[in-house]
Amino acid sequence: MNKIINKSKYTVPSIPDIIERSRLFDLLGKSDGKKAVFIIGQAAQGKSTLVASYVKSDKRPTIWMHLEKEDSDHNLFYNLLIRAINAAIGNDILPSDTQAFSLGPRKNLLRQKEVIKFLTTEMTQSMNLVIDNTEALSIESRSYDLIHDLIKNNNSINIYIISREMPPINIQDFKIKQEITIISNSELSFSIDETELFFNKLTGVEINKNTAISIKSFTEGWIGGLVLLSESIKNSSNGSKQFNDKDFPEMLKKESFDFFFQGIFIKQEESVRKFLIYSSIFDVIIPDVINKINITNDAELILETMEKRNLFIHTIYDGLEKKYRFNSLFREFLESIYEQETSIAEKQKIYSCAGNIFESFENYEEAMKFYLKGDNHESACDMIIKTGTDFIITNRDNELKSKIIMLPKEYLEKETWIFFYLTLTERIKGGYKNLHKLKDAYDRFKKEDKLRGRILSLAFLIESSVFLGRSPEKLMILLNEGKLLLTEIAGTELFIYARTLLWQQIGFAYIAGGLSFTKGLSACRNSHILAVKIDDQSLIISSMIVSAMGYAFTGEIQLSETSLEKIEGIGKNLTPEYRTLRNIVDIANSLNKCDIKNCEFLLNLCRENIESHGLLFLYPVFIELSGQFEIQRKNYDKALKTSNHLNDIAVLSGSDYYSGLSLRLSALTHYHMKHYEKALKLSIGSKKLLNPDQQDNYYGSCAKLINCLIRINTGSGNDLRIELNDLLSYFKDPNQFERTDVIKALVIVSFLDEDYKNITNLLKELQPDRSYLFQRTYISTIDNIKFALIAFIFDSKIISKKEIDAYNSKDIKNTSLFLKSVIKKNESDLNGLIMRKIEKYSLSKVKITTLGDFTVEIDGRVIRNNEWGGKKPLLLFKYILAFGCTNIPKDILIDALWPEANASSGEKNFKVNLHRLRKVFGLNNSSSYVILKHNNVSLSLDLFEIDFLKFEEKISISDSNYNENDNKEFYSLCREIYSLYGGDFLSNELYEEVLVKKRDGLKNSYLKILEYLSVYAEKKGLVEDFIYYNIKIVAIDPLNETACRRLMLTYKREKKVNSAIKIYNDLKNYLNKEIGVSPDPDTIKLYEELT
Amino acid sequence: MKKILIIDDEKPTLSMFKLFLNAYGYYVFTAENGLSGIDIYKKESPDIVFTDVKMPGMDGIEVLSKIKKINVRSEVIVITGHGDIDLAIQSLDYGATDYINKPINRKSLDSALNRAISRLSIKSPEPCGLSVEKHDQKYKMHLTGSVNCSLLSDHLPNINSYRNSFIEICINNNFSINSNGIKGLIELINELKDRKNYIEINGIPENFIPIFEMTGILKVLK
């Protein structure tokens, strides 16, 4: 019954016999595709009839909302909208309870706006949405905000707003963009033809054209006036069905409505009059109800007759039974008579009677309304008790409050339920005061031994306690009490809804309060089982969201993700809690994949969701992830600031758990910053706070891992290997980066312990696909280098030389020295082998620049000229470079450097100068840099970074890719090569033949690249680039006439004639000076065109 | 729903405050600097203002002065750095009704909020008051309102009548104090001690305990 009654608010009204108004239909048809159509006209102007008849002729589904004053509460408006949509579309595509559960203050309007945005922008199904009787909303109603949003975001829905006056919605923008149509009184009023048709076809009163003109002028086309006029004629004393001007007042306006209503009303039989008066108390008239009240036995007949006569009554057929609704103006008229003519006693009787009937139909909300009107407080109180929970869970707090305050105050004392429900309407926003009231309610229920009341009040008491941050001790008392209560009735079928709610709040408290995640998750499981049993979708989603939150809090991202994936239905994305948790899971996954860009985007999205919806309980985990993100991108200052902020949160919320997370973040940051002592202290603190009960949990284990990583560097850990092995058993999943970190740490520790066998075994544990190289890591760069070097020594397949070279050379050198210092202790063969392998990495790297200014840098220090021990060692080095760096027969070098010396003095000179050269790279290990083997000289290229070699390597790649020169990557390579060429090879050594030969070779390669880039710029129409590259070509090769012509032509096109002429003149002078010729005829012709 | 304005130049602090105070049931406005804080104050007339003291541009003391000029009864709670008692007292001299130290703990915040709400519920501001009631050999001195002057001459003319007695100085929830008041209170305690009275202070608001400790009031008692 409840549903049937409510359904009338979203059922399209039936259409009485009407005159087809094709001109208005055309107008509506033309408005298809507009954001909205406003139908604004006075009462009884046929607005609803017009739209109802129009949408009924349409095949699209129609969502009809008949608003009443109570819908001024945006929660009720929203609920009505969702119900109407679900009814029209046929299945529950949208949840009415997206705000049933909240991890923050209930910002319902915002959530509702989001659903509306989704509805209007995402739903592709075309449909009609009619918002009728809009004038019923109070002027300050926030429901107008929702209507505005419906219009603003609308893409495919035909929205019709029906109102007596223009609703207070800002429509200026829509008007300017011609996105809306407004049909007003002037369009709605009946034309002369329509007036004639109305009388002749519908009323049986015959009129001619002239009379129609006269009526039109009197009534101004007002339909209500036409109906009233026809009625007054039919009921006139002479019984004539002819129109008489005398029957008509001078000006028929709305003000004369009552006059005509009175006219119609008094002509009715007394029983009908009584029926009409009493029926006016109902929003929707159900014949069965009227009959039961004993007003009449013929309700159906009277209503049908009135409807046929178009007497201000609409029919609504909701598929089950026929119901009626008075025209609002007519109802107001009848209500005023009811107020005047009905005694208080009689009213009370009738209201009570209506209340009884609705109660018998089990429509308790409607019954409550009438009991309250009839001052039948006892029964009203009963109904509030029966329906209170429904009001609360559908967020109709204000409505419930308005009902409760209609009861005498003594009911708050007398009836705990009433006290409890009133308190609930203020929950959370009532602060501590309300918390005490909830406690009072709970104590009273306990005293009265009302089990359902105890369960519900305790559930809400726990929720408020969490929000208001009560101490863990006080929370635990409530939780234990709750669990005890639930255990007592476990296995029974009693109060399952209330029990589900209590389990859920217990789970929420355990998790949000950081008390025990295991117990929290267990409570959520209980809540979920019960919610499934009663098939309450809202509670099912809530329990899963709290579970997902629990997993996210403990860092169990995979489990959190699984929990979220189980949540079904379109509505989940409209729940901010779901969306934000989804963000958190995605952030963690992006972090794990080192996808910094995506992670940054998701963090911003997540912050927006948390802040706009006030999702307090997701804030700390979000901040923790933000800190991890900063560490990942090596922004340690920001990471420390974030950790301080997390500490602020911990202090404010009084949570040890958040303190632990803050310390952990800080410890990890300091570890990466190599502040090992500080990091160690912080990590010990975090270990204690995150793992207080010494039971394995994710964050606690991560804190342990970070502690172990720090201890690798502080040397403070006898049990380090044991602890790392424990962690290896905890982090079982081979894809987990934490497991990789543990393995890496164990490899380093094993190396330090000289347990080489274990290293080999550990390296086998790493994923063969080397995916761990692209994962997130807690381990610092320095420790990662330690691992990489050790792994490279033991198994070069794990880490390649290239991967090691990618690290900073200074870090590699320092790390090698450290490792060397460790193995010196033992002189076994294996140690000797390892030592030799490490040796190389402990040497300084030498950076040579030959293209442009010649420089040699060792560990960032530039070698000064006087450090070369004379000109010859330097020249020797330059020749070694020019001859290609490796495998150069020493005789070639001797010939080049000492062409006139005999064999023995040449040999001697060579030895002396080689020795001097080697000394430049250090006293120890100097022979490692310049090797003389089998009379061949080589530079140890592992230790050198030589620019022209890199240049040549890239040139060789570009040569092999030349055929694909249209491809973007090829040009990107060319640009890279271009940037490597800093100038001519060893330009200071102008006349050394070997060097000149090398220089020219490199220069030609560079010119080739410039040509490629010039061609690319021309193809892409990049004029500035084209000019730039050609200027570069001409600068290197001033006789390149083709490049000069290209430049002249481009300057000409760009209308830079002077520049073009300058190019020509420079070329002409150069040709003349260098080879004594003139430019080509083509070039001269081009010049002449310019001048 | 009570309105609260928070002024702090650190965005994360504003976010955190907003989330917590929203959850407590307040309507929260935030401003990232003093200037926009004043604008919001003028526009929204919040019931309570929290302002950080150290901010670039217009600092918290200036914000406080400006707000007090707009509405002398406004409840302005100043946020100071950890242990920055001097700044706290300076703020109280400028008319702050309370202060809280960073990092803000729950107890301090609750205390500041409760006291602000309690004062807002009083129609006119409670003047500095000292009333005495006698129970057997024990005196109860009730210290109320904003203590900002000497307590002896105006409020306790017959100091000599208290000798060898047990005196309990009771502080009520609406109490506030500035540097003059601190001097006055120390003076009062010293005078009472000189007359061999045993003195005890009860009801010191949570946030004022460090001030009582740092300024030596509690030391004087010992």
mmCIF file of N, CA and C in Angstrom, chain B residues 78-85 88 99-105 108 207 210:
data_model
loop_
_atom_site.group_PDB
_atom_site.id
_atom_site.type_symbol
_atom_site.label_atom_id
_atom_site.label_comp_id
_atom_site.label_asym_id
_atom_site.label_seq_id
_atom_site.Cartn_x
_atom_site.Cartn_y
_atom_site.Cartn_z
ATOM 1 N N VAL B 78 43.962 31.625 18.597
ATOM 2 C CA VAL B 78 45.220 31.762 17.867
ATOM 3 C C VAL B 78 45.995 30.434 17.901
ATOM 4 N N ILE B 79 46.594 30.098 16.768
ATOM 5 C CA ILE B 79 47.389 28.857 16.714
ATOM 6 C C ILE B 79 48.870 29.248 16.735
ATOM 7 N N THR B 80 49.571 28.782 17.717
ATOM 8 C CA THR B 80 50.993 29.140 17.828
ATOM 9 C C THR B 80 51.867 27.912 17.625
ATOM 10 N N GLY B 81 53.147 28.188 17.367
ATOM 11 C CA GLY B 81 54.097 27.087 17.206
ATOM 12 C C GLY B 81 54.330 26.409 18.545
ATOM 13 N N HIS B 82 54.909 25.228 18.478
ATOM 14 C CA HIS B 82 55.106 24.455 19.708
ATOM 15 C C HIS B 82 55.912 25.249 20.743
ATOM 16 N N GLY B 83 55.337 25.437 21.916
ATOM 17 C CA GLY B 83 56.033 26.074 23.037
ATOM 18 C C GLY B 83 56.209 27.583 22.905
ATOM 19 N N ASP B 84 55.548 28.189 21.935
ATOM 20 C CA ASP B 84 55.719 29.625 21.732
ATOM 21 C C ASP B 84 54.791 30.420 22.652
ATOM 22 N N ILE B 85 55.094 30.384 23.943
ATOM 23 C CA ILE B 85 54.210 30.978 24.948
ATOM 24 C C ILE B 85 54.177 32.503 24.833
ATOM 25 N N ALA B 88 51.812 33.492 22.362
ATOM 26 C CA ALA B 88 50.464 33.185 22.853
ATOM 27 C C ALA B 88 49.983 34.313 23.763
ATOM 28 N N TYR B 99 44.154 30.089 22.814
ATOM 29 C CA TYR B 99 45.206 29.762 21.870
ATOM 30 C C TYR B 99 45.435 28.257 21.920
ATOM 31 N N ILE B 100 45.955 27.739 20.829
ATOM 32 C CA ILE B 100 46.343 26.324 20.839
ATOM 33 C C ILE B 100 47.710 26.181 20.185
ATOM 34 N N ASN B 101 48.437 25.206 20.692
ATOM 35 C CA ASN B 101 49.790 24.971 20.207
ATOM 36 C C ASN B 101 49.817 23.950 19.078
ATOM 37 N N LYS B 102 50.751 24.122 18.180
ATOM 38 C CA LYS B 102 50.949 23.106 17.122
ATOM 39 C C LYS B 102 51.936 22.063 17.613
ATOM 40 N N PRO B 103 51.887 20.796 17.327
ATOM 41 C CA PRO B 103 50.752 20.155 16.651
ATOM 42 C C PRO B 103 49.529 20.121 17.578
ATOM 43 N N ILE B 104 48.410 20.354 16.978
ATOM 44 C CA ILE B 104 47.192 20.515 17.785
ATOM 45 C C ILE B 104 46.677 19.156 18.235
ATOM 46 N N ASN B 105 46.532 19.004 19.542
ATOM 47 C CA ASN B 105 45.959 17.727 19.970
ATOM 48 C C ASN B 105 44.471 17.876 20.229
ATOM 49 N N SER B 108 43.152 19.851 23.356
ATOM 50 C CA SER B 108 43.268 21.315 23.271
ATOM 51 C C SER B 108 42.204 21.884 22.349
ATOM 52 N N ASN B 207 44.309 24.585 27.667
ATOM 53 C CA ASN B 207 45.299 25.319 26.868
ATOM 54 C C ASN B 207 46.077 26.339 27.681
ATOM 55 N N PRO B 210 50.044 25.514 30.094
ATOM 56 C CA PRO B 210 51.440 25.911 29.804
ATOM 57 C C PRO B 210 51.718 27.370 30.183
#
